[in-house]
mmCIF file of C-alpha atoms and ligand atoms in Angstrom:
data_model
loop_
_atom_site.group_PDB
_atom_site.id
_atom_site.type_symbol
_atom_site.label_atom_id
_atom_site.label_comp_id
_atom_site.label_asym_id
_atom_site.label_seq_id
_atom_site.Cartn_x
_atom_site.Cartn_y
_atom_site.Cartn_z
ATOM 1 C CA UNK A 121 57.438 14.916 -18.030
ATOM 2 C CA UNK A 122 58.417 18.600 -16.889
ATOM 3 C CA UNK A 123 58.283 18.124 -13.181
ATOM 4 C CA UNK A 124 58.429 21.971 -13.058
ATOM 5 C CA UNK A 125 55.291 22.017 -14.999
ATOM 6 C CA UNK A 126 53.545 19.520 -13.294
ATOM 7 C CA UNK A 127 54.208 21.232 -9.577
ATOM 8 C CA UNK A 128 52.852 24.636 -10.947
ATOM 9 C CA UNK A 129 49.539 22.781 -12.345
ATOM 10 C CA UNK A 130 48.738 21.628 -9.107
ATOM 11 C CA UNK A 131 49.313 25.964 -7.486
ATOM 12 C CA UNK A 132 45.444 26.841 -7.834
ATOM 13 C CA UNK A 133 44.449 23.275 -6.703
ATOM 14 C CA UNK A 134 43.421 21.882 -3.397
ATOM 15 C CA UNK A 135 46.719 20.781 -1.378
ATOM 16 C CA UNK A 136 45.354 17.232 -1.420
ATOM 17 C CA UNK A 137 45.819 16.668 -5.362
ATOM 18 C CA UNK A 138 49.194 17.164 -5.756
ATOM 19 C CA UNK A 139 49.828 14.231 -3.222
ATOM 20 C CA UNK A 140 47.271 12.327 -5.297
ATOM 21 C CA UNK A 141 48.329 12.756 -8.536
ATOM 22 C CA UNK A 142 52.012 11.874 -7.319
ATOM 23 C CA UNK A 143 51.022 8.622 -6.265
ATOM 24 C CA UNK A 144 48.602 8.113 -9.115
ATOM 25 C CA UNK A 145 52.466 8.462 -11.199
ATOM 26 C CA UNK A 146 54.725 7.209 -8.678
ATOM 27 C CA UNK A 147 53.408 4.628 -7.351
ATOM 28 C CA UNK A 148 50.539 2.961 -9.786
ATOM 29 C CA UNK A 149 52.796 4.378 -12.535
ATOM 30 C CA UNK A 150 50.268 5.026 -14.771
ATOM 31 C CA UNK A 151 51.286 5.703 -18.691
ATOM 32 C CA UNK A 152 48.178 8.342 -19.170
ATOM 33 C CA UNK A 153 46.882 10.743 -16.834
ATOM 34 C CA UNK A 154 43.437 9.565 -17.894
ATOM 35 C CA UNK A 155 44.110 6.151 -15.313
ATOM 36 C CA UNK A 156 44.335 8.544 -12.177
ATOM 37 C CA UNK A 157 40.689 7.840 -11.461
ATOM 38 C CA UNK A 158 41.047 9.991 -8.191
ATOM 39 C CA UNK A 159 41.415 13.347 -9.751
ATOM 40 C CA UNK A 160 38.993 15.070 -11.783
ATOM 41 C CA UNK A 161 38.486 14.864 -15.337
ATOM 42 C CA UNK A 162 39.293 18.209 -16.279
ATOM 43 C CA UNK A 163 42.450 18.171 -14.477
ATOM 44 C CA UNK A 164 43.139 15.007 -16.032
ATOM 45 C CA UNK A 165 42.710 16.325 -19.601
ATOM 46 C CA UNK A 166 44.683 19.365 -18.661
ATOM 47 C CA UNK A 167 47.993 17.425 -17.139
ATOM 48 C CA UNK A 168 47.244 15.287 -20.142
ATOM 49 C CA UNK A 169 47.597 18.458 -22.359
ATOM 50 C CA UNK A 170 50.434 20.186 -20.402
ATOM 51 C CA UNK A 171 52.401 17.517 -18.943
ATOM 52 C CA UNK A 172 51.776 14.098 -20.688
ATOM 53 C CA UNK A 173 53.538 11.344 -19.204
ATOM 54 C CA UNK A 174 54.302 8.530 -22.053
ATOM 55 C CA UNK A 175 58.187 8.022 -22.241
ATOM 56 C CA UNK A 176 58.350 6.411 -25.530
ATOM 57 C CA UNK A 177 61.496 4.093 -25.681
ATOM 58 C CA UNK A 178 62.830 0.997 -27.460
ATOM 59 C CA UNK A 179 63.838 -1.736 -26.031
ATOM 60 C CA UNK A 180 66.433 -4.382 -26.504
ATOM 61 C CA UNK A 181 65.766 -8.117 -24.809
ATOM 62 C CA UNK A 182 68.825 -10.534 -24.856
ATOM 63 C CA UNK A 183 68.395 -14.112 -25.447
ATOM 64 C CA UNK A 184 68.563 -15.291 -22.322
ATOM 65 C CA UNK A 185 65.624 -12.808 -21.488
ATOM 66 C CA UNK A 186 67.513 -11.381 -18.237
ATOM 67 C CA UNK A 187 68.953 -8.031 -19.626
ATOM 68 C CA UNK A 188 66.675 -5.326 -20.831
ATOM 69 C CA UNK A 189 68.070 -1.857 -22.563
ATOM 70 C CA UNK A 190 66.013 0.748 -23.562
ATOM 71 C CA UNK A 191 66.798 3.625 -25.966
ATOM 72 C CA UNK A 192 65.174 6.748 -25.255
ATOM 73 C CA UNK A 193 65.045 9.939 -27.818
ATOM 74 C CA UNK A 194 65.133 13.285 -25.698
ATOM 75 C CA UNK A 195 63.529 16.076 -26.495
ATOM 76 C CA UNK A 196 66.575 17.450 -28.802
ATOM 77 C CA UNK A 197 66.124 14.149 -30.386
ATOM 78 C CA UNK A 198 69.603 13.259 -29.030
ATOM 79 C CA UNK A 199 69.070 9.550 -27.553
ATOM 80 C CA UNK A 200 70.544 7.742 -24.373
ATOM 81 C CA UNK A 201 69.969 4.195 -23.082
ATOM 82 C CA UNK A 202 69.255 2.108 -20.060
ATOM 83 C CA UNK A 203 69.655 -1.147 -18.934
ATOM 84 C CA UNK A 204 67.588 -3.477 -16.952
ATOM 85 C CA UNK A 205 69.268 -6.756 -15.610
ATOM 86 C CA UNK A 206 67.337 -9.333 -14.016
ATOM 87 C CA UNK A 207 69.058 -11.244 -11.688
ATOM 88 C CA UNK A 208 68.765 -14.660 -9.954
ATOM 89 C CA UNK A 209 68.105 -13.828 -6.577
ATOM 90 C CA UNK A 210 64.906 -11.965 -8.011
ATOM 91 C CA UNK A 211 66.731 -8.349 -7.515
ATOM 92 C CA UNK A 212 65.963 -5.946 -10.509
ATOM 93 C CA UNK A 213 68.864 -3.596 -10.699
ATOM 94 C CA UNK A 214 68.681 -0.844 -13.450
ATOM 95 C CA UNK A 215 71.644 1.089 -14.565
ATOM 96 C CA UNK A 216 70.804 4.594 -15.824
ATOM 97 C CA UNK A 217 72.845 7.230 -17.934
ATOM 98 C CA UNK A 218 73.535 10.792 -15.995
ATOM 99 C CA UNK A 219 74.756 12.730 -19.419
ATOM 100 C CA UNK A 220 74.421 12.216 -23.176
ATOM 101 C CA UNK A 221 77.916 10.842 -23.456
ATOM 102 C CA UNK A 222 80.695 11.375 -21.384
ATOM 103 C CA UNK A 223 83.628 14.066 -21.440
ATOM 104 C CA UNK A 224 86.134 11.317 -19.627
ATOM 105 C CA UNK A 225 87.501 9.465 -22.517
ATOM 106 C CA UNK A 226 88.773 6.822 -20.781
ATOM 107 C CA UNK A 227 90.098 4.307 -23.537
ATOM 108 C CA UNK A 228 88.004 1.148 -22.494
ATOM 109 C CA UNK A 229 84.390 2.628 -22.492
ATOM 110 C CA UNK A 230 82.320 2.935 -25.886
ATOM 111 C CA UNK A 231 80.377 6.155 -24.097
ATOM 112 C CA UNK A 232 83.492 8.097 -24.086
ATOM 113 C CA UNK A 233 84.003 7.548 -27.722
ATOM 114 C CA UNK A 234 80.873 9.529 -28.734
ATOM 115 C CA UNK A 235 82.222 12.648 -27.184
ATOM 116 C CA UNK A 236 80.050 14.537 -24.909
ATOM 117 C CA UNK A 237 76.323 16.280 -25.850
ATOM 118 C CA UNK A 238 75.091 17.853 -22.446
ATOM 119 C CA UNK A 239 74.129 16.465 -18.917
ATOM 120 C CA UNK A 240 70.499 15.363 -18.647
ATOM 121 C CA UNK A 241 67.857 16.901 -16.917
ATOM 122 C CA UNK A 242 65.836 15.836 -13.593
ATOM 123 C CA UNK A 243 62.822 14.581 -15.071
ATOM 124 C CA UNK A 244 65.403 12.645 -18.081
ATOM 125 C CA UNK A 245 67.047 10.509 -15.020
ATOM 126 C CA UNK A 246 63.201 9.801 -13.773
ATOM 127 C CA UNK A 247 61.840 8.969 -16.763
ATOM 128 C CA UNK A 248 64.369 6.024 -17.488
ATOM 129 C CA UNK A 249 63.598 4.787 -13.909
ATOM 130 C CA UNK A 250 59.896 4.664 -14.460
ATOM 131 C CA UNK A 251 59.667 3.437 -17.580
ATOM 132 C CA UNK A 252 61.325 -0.156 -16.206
ATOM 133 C CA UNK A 253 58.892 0.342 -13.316
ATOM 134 C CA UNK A 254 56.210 0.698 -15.588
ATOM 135 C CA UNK A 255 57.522 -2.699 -17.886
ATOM 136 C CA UNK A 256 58.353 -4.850 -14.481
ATOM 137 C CA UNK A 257 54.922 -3.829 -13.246
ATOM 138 C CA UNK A 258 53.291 -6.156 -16.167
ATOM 139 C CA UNK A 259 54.771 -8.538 -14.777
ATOM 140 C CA UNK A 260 54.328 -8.065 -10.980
ATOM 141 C CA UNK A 261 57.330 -7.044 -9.995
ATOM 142 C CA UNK A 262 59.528 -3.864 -9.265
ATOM 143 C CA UNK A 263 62.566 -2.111 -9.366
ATOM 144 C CA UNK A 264 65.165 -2.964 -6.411
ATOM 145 C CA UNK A 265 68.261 -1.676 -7.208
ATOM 146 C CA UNK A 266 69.302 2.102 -9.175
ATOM 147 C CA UNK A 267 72.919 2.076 -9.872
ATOM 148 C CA UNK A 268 73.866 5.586 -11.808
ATOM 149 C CA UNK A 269 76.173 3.154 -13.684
ATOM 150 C CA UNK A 270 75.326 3.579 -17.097
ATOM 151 C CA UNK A 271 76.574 7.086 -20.298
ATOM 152 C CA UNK A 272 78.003 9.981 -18.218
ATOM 153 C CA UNK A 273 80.346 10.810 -15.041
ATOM 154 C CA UNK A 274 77.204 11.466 -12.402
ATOM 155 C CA UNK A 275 79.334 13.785 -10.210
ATOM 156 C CA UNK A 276 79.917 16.092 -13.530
ATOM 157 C CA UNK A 277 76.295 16.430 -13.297
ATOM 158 C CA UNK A 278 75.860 16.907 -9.490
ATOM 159 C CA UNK A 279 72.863 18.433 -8.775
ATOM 160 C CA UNK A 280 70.176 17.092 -10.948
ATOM 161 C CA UNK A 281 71.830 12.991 -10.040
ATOM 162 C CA UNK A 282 71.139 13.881 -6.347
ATOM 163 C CA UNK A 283 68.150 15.789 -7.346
ATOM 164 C CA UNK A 284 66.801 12.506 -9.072
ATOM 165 C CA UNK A 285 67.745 10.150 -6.663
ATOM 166 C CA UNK A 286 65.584 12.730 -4.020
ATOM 167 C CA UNK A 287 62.376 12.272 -6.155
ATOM 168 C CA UNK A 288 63.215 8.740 -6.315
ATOM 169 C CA UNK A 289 63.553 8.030 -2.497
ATOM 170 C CA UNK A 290 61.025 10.410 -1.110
ATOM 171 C CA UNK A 291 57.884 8.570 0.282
ATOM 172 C CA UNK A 292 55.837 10.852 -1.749
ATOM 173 C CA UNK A 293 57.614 9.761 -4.966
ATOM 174 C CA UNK A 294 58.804 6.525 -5.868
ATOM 175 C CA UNK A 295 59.681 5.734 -2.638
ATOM 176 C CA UNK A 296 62.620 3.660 -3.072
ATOM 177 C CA UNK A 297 65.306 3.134 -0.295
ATOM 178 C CA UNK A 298 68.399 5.253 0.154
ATOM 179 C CA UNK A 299 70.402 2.190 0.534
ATOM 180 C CA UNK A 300 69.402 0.901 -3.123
ATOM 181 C CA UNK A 301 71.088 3.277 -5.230
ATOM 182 C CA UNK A 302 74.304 3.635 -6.138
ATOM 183 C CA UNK A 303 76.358 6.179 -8.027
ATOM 184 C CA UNK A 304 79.570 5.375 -9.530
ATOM 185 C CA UNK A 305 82.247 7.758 -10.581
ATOM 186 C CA UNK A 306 85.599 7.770 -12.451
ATOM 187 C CA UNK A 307 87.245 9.928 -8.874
ATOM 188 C CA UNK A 308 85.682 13.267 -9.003
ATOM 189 C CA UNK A 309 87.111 14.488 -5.617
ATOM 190 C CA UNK A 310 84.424 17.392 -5.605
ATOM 191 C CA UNK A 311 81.628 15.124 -5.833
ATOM 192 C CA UNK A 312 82.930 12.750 -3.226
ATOM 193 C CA UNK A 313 83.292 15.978 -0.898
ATOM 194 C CA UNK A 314 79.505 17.042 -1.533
ATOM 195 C CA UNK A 315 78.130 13.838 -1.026
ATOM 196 C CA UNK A 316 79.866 13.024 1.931
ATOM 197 C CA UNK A 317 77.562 15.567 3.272
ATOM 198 C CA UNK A 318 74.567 14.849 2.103
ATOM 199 C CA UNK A 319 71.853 13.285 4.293
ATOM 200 C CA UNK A 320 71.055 10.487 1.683
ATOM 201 C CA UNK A 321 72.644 7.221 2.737
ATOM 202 C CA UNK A 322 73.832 6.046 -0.852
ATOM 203 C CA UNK A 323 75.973 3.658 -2.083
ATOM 204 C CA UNK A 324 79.306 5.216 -3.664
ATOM 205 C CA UNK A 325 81.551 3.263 -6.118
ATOM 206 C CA UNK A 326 84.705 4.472 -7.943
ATOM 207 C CA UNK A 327 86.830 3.415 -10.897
ATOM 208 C CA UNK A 328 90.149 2.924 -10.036
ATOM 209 C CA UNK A 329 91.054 0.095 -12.871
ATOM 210 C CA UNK A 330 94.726 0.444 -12.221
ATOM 211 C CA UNK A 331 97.177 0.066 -9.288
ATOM 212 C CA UNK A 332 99.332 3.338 -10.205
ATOM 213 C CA UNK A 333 99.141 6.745 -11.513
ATOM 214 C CA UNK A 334 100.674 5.764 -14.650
ATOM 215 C CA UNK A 335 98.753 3.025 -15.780
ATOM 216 C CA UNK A 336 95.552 4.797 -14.802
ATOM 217 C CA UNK A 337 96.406 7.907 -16.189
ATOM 218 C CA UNK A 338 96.785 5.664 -19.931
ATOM 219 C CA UNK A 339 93.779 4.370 -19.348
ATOM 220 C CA UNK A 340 91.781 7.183 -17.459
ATOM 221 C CA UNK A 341 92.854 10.623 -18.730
ATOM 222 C CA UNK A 342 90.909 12.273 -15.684
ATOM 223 C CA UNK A 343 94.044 10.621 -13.398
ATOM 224 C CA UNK A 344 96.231 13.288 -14.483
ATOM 225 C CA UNK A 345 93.480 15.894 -12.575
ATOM 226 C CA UNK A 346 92.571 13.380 -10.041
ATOM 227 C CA UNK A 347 95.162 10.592 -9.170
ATOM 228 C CA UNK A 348 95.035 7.964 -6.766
ATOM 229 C CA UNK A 349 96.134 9.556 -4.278
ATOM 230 C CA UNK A 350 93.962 12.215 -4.169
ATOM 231 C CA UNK A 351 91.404 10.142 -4.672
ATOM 232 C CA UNK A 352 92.055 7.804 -1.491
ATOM 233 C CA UNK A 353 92.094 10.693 0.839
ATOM 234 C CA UNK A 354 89.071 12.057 -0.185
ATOM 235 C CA UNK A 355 87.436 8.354 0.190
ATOM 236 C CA UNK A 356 88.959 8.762 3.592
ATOM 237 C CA UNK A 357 86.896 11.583 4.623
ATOM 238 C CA UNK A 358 84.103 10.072 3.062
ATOM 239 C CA UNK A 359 84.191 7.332 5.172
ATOM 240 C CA UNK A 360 85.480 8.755 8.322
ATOM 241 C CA UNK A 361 82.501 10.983 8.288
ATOM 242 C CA UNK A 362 79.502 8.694 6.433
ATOM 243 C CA UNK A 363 80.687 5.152 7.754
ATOM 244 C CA UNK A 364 79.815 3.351 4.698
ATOM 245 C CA UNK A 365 81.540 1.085 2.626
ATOM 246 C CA UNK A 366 82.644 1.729 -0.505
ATOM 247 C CA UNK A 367 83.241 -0.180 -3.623
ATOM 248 C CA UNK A 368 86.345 0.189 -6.269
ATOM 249 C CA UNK A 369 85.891 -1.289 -9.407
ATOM 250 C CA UNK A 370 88.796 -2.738 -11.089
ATOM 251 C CA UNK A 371 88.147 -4.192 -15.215
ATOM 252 C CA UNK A 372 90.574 -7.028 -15.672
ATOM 253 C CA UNK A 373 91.913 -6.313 -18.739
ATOM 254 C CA UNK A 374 94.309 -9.293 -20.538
ATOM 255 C CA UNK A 375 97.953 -8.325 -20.201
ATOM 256 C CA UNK A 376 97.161 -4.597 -19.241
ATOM 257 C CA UNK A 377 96.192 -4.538 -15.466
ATOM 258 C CA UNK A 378 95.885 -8.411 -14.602
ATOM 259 C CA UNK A 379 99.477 -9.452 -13.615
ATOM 260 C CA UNK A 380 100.452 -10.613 -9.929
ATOM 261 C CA UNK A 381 102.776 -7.488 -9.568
ATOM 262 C CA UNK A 382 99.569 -5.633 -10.115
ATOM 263 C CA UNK A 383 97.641 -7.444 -7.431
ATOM 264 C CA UNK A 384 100.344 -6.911 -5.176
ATOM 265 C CA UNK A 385 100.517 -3.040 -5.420
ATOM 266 C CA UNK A 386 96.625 -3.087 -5.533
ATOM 267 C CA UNK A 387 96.544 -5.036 -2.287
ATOM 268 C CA UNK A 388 99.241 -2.090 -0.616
ATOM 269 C CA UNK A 389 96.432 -0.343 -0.493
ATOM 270 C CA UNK A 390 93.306 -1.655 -1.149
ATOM 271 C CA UNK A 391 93.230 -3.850 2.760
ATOM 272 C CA UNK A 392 91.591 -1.119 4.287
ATOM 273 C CA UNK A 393 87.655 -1.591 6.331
ATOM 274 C CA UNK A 394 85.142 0.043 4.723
ATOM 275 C CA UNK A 395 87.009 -0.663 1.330
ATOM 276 C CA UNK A 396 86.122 -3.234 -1.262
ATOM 277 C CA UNK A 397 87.590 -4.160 -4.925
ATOM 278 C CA UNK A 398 84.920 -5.114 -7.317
ATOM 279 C CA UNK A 399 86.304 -7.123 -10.332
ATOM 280 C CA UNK A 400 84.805 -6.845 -13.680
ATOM 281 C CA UNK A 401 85.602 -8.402 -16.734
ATOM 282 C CA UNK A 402 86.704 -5.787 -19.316
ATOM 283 C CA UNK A 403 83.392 -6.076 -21.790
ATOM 284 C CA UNK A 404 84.535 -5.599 -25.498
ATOM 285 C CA UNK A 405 84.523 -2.343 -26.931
ATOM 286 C CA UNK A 406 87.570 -2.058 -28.955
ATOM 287 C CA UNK A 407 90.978 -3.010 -28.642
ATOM 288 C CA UNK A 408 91.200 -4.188 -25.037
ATOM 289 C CA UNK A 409 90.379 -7.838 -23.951
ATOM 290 C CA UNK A 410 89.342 -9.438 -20.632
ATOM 291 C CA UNK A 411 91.569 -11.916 -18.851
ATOM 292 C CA UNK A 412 91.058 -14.991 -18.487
ATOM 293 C CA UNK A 413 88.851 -16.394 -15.917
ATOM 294 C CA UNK A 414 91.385 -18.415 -14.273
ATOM 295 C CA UNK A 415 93.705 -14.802 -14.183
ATOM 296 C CA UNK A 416 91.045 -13.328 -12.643
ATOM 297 C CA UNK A 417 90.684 -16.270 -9.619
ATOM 298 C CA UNK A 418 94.344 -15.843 -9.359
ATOM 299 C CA UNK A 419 94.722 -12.283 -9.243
ATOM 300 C CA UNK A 420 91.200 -12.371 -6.394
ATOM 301 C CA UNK A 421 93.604 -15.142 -4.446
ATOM 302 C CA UNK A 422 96.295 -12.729 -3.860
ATOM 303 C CA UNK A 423 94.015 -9.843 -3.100
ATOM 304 C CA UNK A 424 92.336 -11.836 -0.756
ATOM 305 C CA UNK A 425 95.744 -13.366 0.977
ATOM 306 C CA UNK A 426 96.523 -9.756 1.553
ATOM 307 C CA UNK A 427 93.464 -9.272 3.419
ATOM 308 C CA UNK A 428 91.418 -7.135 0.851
ATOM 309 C CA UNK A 429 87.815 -7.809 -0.061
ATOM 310 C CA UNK A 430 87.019 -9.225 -3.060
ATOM 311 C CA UNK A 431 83.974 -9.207 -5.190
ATOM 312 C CA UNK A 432 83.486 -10.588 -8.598
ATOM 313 C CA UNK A 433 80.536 -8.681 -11.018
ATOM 314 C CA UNK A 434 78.282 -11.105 -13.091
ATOM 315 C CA UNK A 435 78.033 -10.167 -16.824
ATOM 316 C CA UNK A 436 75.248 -8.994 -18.101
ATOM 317 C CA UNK A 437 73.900 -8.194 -22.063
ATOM 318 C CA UNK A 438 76.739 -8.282 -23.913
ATOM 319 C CA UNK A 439 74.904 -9.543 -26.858
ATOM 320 C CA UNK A 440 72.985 -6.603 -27.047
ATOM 321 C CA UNK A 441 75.691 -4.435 -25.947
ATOM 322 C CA UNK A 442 74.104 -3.713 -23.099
ATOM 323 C CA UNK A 443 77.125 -4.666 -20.682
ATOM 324 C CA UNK A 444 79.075 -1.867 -18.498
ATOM 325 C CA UNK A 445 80.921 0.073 -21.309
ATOM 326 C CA UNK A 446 79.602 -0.844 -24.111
ATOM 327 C CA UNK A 447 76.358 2.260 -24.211
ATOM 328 C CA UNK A 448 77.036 4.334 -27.103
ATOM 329 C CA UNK A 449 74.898 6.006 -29.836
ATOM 330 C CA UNK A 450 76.112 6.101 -33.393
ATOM 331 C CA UNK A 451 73.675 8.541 -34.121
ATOM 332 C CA UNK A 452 73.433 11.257 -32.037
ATOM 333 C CA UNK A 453 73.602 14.611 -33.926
HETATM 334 N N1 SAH B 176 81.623 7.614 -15.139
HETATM 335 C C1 SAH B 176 81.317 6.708 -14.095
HETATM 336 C C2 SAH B 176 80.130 5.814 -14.330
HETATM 337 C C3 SAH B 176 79.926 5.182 -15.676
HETATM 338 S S1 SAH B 176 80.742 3.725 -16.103
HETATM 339 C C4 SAH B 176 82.566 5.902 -13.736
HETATM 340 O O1 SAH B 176 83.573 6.049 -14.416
HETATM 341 O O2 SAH B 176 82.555 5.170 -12.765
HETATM 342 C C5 SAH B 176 80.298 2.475 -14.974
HETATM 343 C C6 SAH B 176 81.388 1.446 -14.783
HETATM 344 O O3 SAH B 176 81.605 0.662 -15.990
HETATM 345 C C7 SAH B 176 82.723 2.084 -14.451
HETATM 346 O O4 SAH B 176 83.375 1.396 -13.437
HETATM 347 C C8 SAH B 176 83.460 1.940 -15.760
HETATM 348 O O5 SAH B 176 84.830 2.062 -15.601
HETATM 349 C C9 SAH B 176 82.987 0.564 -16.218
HETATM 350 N N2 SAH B 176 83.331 0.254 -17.613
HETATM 351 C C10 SAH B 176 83.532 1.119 -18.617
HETATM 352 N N3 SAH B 176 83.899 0.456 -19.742
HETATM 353 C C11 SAH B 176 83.929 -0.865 -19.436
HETATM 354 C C12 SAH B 176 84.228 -2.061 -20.157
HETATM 355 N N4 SAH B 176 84.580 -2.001 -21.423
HETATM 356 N N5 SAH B 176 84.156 -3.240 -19.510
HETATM 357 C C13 SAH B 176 83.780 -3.291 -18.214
HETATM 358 N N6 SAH B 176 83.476 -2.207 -17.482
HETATM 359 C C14 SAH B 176 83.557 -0.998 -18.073
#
């Protein structure tokens, strides 16, 4: 929906309906503005008229019924996906796209392949969000997790991520915790700056994938802008002035990144508090190939020997290429 729209429907109206009709969306996430018994029928018809709500979108269900993507045309008729995964301990994390492919190009990632179309609007990050509220709510239950994981660098689309995740949190909107969303990024130092200063308490991740400039630089063309170094100190701040954690992801890819010398120059610098290494196995997208499970215990051991903190990420839809990576449209014009 135009959220600019819908605010400037709402100007003649009594203050009252605005906050109605935003819970009416937000919160009982209706599909048709008809279902918002509260407000009048003419003002029903006329957001139905001027700012309908459906957010058509097909979806993708893997076999094991735990991972959901969704393809969504825009309005350009370019398309961009989402991803649902369901996990075990009952949390429903989705991973949403911040741009209609990516500009990075880093040699792992299908998104990066399709070049890059344009960042995505306010209302295009919202919409993916509620329309996997609007599927878990069939089934009684909700959304718990947003990690801006999915096409797209977030911090090369600033404004309208942090914009999003505002609607998203604010009690008057979806009403979701700071502390539940997550945005990951490939080292923009700029972004890492800006959100250091924000008042939102998010979650920040960052792709490091490589121990040294050069190997990350092969891999990542944005090192040669941003290296590691750079990169660390503006972490640094981050933390020095937020206090929060913050996550580096690392794909294990076989016979690239995955040796013990690796782990070792990893660990130099990765045993700091407040840091964390996230390990993910490299999901197919071309030539590269993930290591080996038992690599991947090894190279944790030594991490972990050194003193740094170690998680592992679970795999989810590669069978409907649906896993971290893998989001790319053929089509898109
Ligand atoms: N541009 C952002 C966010 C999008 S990608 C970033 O770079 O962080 C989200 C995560 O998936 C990143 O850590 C990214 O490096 C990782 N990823 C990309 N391709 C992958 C693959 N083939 N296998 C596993 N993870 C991958």
């Amino acid at each position: 929906m135009d959220l600019i729209q819908f605010q400037k429907l709402f100007n003649k109206e009594p203050r009252y309906r605005l906050g109605q009709a935003k819970r009416a969306f937000f919160h009982d996430l209706i599909k048709n503005w008809q279902e918002a018994m509260v407000l009048p029928l003419s003002l029903r018809e006329k957001l139905n008229k001027e700012c309908p709500i459906g957010i058509p979108a097909k979806t993708f269900i893997s076999k094991d019924k735990n991972t959901i993507k969704a393809l969504f045309t825009l309005k350009d008729d370019l398309k961009i996906e989402a991803v649902l995964m369901r996990h075990k301990d009952k949390r429903n994390t989705i991973c949403v796209s911040s741009q209609v492919g990516c500009p990075l190009n880093c040699a792992f990632c299908a998104t990066g392949k399709m070049g890059f179309k344009r960042n995505l609007e306010i209302s295009e990050v919202v919409e993916q969000v509620l329309f996997f509220a609007r599927y878990l709510k069939q089934i009684g239950e909700k959304i718990t997790n947003i990690v801006f994981m999915g096409m797209g660098e977030p911090f090369l689309n600033y404004q309208n991520i942090i914009e999003s995740i505002t609607i998203l949190n604010d009690k008057e909107g979806f009403n979701l915790g700071a502390r539940r969303f997550s945005i990951s990024t490939a080292g923009i130092i700029e972004g890492i700056e800006k959100l250091a200063k924000e008042k939102l308490q998010i979650n920040l991740a960052v792709s490091l994938h490589a121990p040294n400039d050069k190997l990350r630089s092969k891999l990542m063309p944005i090192d040669k802008k941003y290296p590691i170094k750079k990169i660390l100190s503006s972490i640094d701040g981050y933390i020095k002035k937020t206090r929060r954690r913050v996550m580096f992801e690392y794909i294990m890819i076989k016979n690239l990144n995955d040796s013990k010398k690796h782990a070792q120059a990893l660990a130099k610098f990765m045993n700091k508090p407040f840091y964390f290494v996230n390990l993910i196995s490299c999901n197919p997208t071309g030539i590269f190939k993930p290591s080996s499970l038992l690599r991947i215990k090894k190279f944790q051991e030594i991490l972990e020997k050194e003193g740094v903190i170690v998680t592992k990420r679970y795999r989810f839809g590669q069978g409907i290429k649906a896993a971290c990576g893998q989001l790319a449209i053929s089509d898109n014009k």
